[in-house]
Amino acid sequence: MTSTDATVREVGDLDPSPPPPPAPPRIGRGRALAFTVGVAALCALVFWLAHESLVDDAYITLAYARNVAVDLHWGLTPQQVSNTATAPGNVLLLATVTALTGLFGDARPVLALGIVCVLCGAAIGWGWARVGHALRLPWWAGAAGAVLVVCNPFLVSALGLEVLPTAAVLMLLLTAAVEQHRRYGPLAFGLLGGLAVLIRPDLVVFVGVLALFTPAVLRKLYVAVPAALLVGAPWYLWSWFFFGSAVPDTFVIKTLQRSFDGVDFANGPFVMFADRPWLVLVSFAPAVLGAVLTLVCLLALPLRLPRLRGTAAPIGLGVGAAVYYAVYCILTVPPYHWYYVPPMIGLTTAGAVLAGRLAARADGTPTRAVSLPFAGAAGVLVAATVALLGMQGAPWVTPPVFGNWAITPDYARAGVAIGERVGDDVVRNPGEIGVLAYFCRCAMVNDFTDRGVIVPMVEQRIARAGPVLGPLLRLNYRNLDRTRQPLQARYELRYEPGPGVGPDVWPVWAPGRGDGHLRLVPLG
């Protein structure tokens, strides 16, 4: 017996019996249509609520997408090539739709984002319909799972970033894993796995762990792995040669930051809970309950309970989310709220599937004594989430989770004025660059746009890396042009608290900070 066969057999023992008694051969069209259209409509509503208040980093992605769509230029600003798009797959998707919007006038990245949100919602709903059909889940499990993911306050506060594409691809991966016995199951899993890693490189954690819990995929790695490479490898090879780094430079930037005044990814939720307990409780509760159900079902798998037949894949999704969370704790990065979204998605989805499976017998017949408590808890979580989002007004001035120095309209007005003021000159940015650079369209530079700034940061990160990560980083940056120097700026843009006066001053405001202003200062 080969080592691969042994691994497959060991994993297969966790889920020794086939999925629950075969579902009807065709999925009900009404249920599939209801889930697909319903979740797509929900995503459209969430986008409308959020579209005027997208966070600063969302505009980094939108700026990349616009530059690719209009000029086939990979960079945050039109003047510099950069490699700080953490989610290249999301940029390429947005750029494609942005280019299509340009067929009817000017390219409109924000409209493209809305279209992508709806498409991702449709994919999530369709995936839930398939999983619910395959595992004979009660309707409320899919409905609650979809709503708790799509409406999670941390996710909706990061629209424009890759949060909804991540939710969609993880749901489709789970669908392929649950339907592993289909003829093309391993091929579909591999293609979706490659897409997931293209959307975010770190989603490889989910792909790897979920594959370990899917015996059919393990048996046909010779199909799944080439399929994944076919989708993901071309971009990363291109990036390695062209940009000098397969991994986006944000890995170096964020891991060098480490924390915000001692608050990092590991302790961030506790600090946020002390400040806004209701927000953190509503956001994390579904994931915490999902983690509990994942652990309980993982420990119970050897008992071969009829109710747990076919649950290896959702358990694998929950385990993947836990591993992902642990990796980020080990990396020690700042507590950017969108970093918590992938494990929230994985654990919430796993929890909803497992709750639905436990609430029904193996043949899908609901058990009232178990179903009512689970359905009631899901209803409470959904009601609390919707209530929290409703408290933000319509449309939102700021999303539920917001930490920028200025609200989006203030940054946008300043960006347009700065672009008219500086023309072709280079402007050094104070730190938050997304909205300003998007509306300025000028040569605005910081470590997200100027690769000359990245070179010493790369050397510092390699020097700090351990015996495992160090060689990987040296290989990743083998082709980096280390002779590149930082651009010389003629102006510096500064953020200063309180009101300000002067010809090159733009007032801004943000909750928690109050009044502030941006000041353009000549250099040299």
CSV table of N, CA and C in Angstrom, one decimal, residues 44-54 110 156 159 388-400 407-409:
chain,number,residue,atom,x,y,z
A,44,ALA,N,-27.2,42.6,-3.2
A,44,ALA,CA,-27.5,43.9,-3.9
A,44,ALA,C,-27.9,44.9,-2.9
A,45,LEU,N,-28.7,44.5,-1.9
A,45,LEU,CA,-29.2,45.4,-0.9
A,45,LEU,C,-28.0,45.9,0.0
A,46,VAL,N,-27.2,44.9,0.4
A,46,VAL,CA,-26.0,45.3,1.2
A,46,VAL,C,-25.1,46.2,0.5
A,47,PHE,N,-24.8,45.9,-0.8
A,47,PHE,CA,-24.0,46.8,-1.6
A,47,PHE,C,-24.6,48.2,-1.6
A,48,TRP,N,-25.9,48.4,-1.8
A,48,TRP,CA,-26.5,49.7,-1.9
A,48,TRP,C,-26.3,50.4,-0.5
A,49,LEU,N,-26.5,49.7,0.5
A,49,LEU,CA,-26.3,50.3,1.9
A,49,LEU,C,-24.8,50.8,2.0
A,50,ALA,N,-23.9,50.1,1.5
A,50,ALA,CA,-22.5,50.4,1.8
A,50,ALA,C,-21.8,51.2,0.7
A,51,HIS,N,-22.4,51.4,-0.5
A,51,HIS,CA,-21.6,51.9,-1.6
A,51,HIS,C,-21.0,53.3,-1.5
A,52,GLU,N,-21.6,54.1,-0.6
A,52,GLU,CA,-21.1,55.5,-0.4
A,52,GLU,C,-20.1,55.5,0.8
A,53,SER,N,-19.8,54.4,1.4
A,53,SER,CA,-19.0,54.4,2.6
A,53,SER,C,-17.9,53.3,2.6
A,54,LEU,N,-17.5,52.9,1.4
A,54,LEU,CA,-16.5,51.9,1.3
A,54,LEU,C,-15.2,52.3,2.0
A,110,VAL,N,-17.1,51.2,-9.3
A,110,VAL,CA,-18.0,51.0,-8.2
A,110,VAL,C,-19.3,50.3,-8.6
A,156,VAL,N,-19.4,43.1,5.7
A,156,VAL,CA,-20.0,44.2,4.9
A,156,VAL,C,-19.2,45.4,5.1
A,159,LEU,N,-16.6,45.5,2.0
A,159,LEU,CA,-17.0,45.3,0.6
A,159,LEU,C,-16.0,46.1,-0.3
A,388,LEU,N,-28.4,45.1,13.9
A,388,LEU,CA,-27.2,45.9,13.9
A,388,LEU,C,-26.9,46.7,12.7
A,389,LEU,N,-27.2,46.0,11.5
A,389,LEU,CA,-27.0,46.7,10.2
A,389,LEU,C,-28.0,47.8,10.1
A,390,GLY,N,-29.2,47.6,10.5
A,390,GLY,CA,-30.3,48.6,10.4
A,390,GLY,C,-30.0,49.8,11.2
A,391,MET,N,-29.2,49.7,12.3
A,391,MET,CA,-28.9,50.9,13.1
A,391,MET,C,-27.9,51.8,12.4
A,392,GLN,N,-27.4,51.4,11.3
A,392,GLN,CA,-26.4,52.3,10.6
A,392,GLN,C,-27.1,53.3,9.7
A,393,GLY,N,-28.4,53.2,9.5
A,393,GLY,CA,-29.1,54.1,8.6
A,393,GLY,C,-29.1,53.6,7.2
A,394,ALA,N,-29.5,54.4,6.2
A,394,ALA,CA,-29.5,54.0,4.8
A,394,ALA,C,-29.4,55.2,3.9
A,395,PRO,N,-28.5,55.2,3.0
A,395,PRO,CA,-27.3,54.4,2.9
A,395,PRO,C,-26.3,54.8,4.1
A,396,TRP,N,-25.3,54.0,4.3
A,396,TRP,CA,-24.4,54.2,5.4
A,396,TRP,C,-23.5,55.4,5.2
A,397,VAL,N,-23.3,56.2,6.3
A,397,VAL,CA,-22.2,57.2,6.2
A,397,VAL,C,-20.9,56.5,6.5
A,398,THR,N,-20.9,55.6,7.4
A,398,THR,CA,-19.7,54.7,7.6
A,398,THR,C,-20.2,53.3,7.8
A,399,PRO,N,-19.4,52.3,7.5
A,399,PRO,CA,-19.9,50.9,7.7
A,399,PRO,C,-19.8,50.6,9.2
A,400,PRO,N,-20.3,49.5,9.7
A,400,PRO,CA,-20.3,49.1,11.1
A,400,PRO,C,-18.9,49.1,11.7
A,407,ILE,N,-14.1,60.1,6.5
A,407,ILE,CA,-15.1,59.4,5.8
A,407,ILE,C,-14.8,59.5,4.3
A,408,THR,N,-15.4,58.6,3.6
A,408,THR,CA,-15.1,58.5,2.1
A,408,THR,C,-15.4,59.8,1.3
A,409,PRO,N,-16.5,60.4,1.5
A,409,PRO,CA,-16.8,61.6,0.7
A,409,PRO,C,-15.8,62.7,1.0
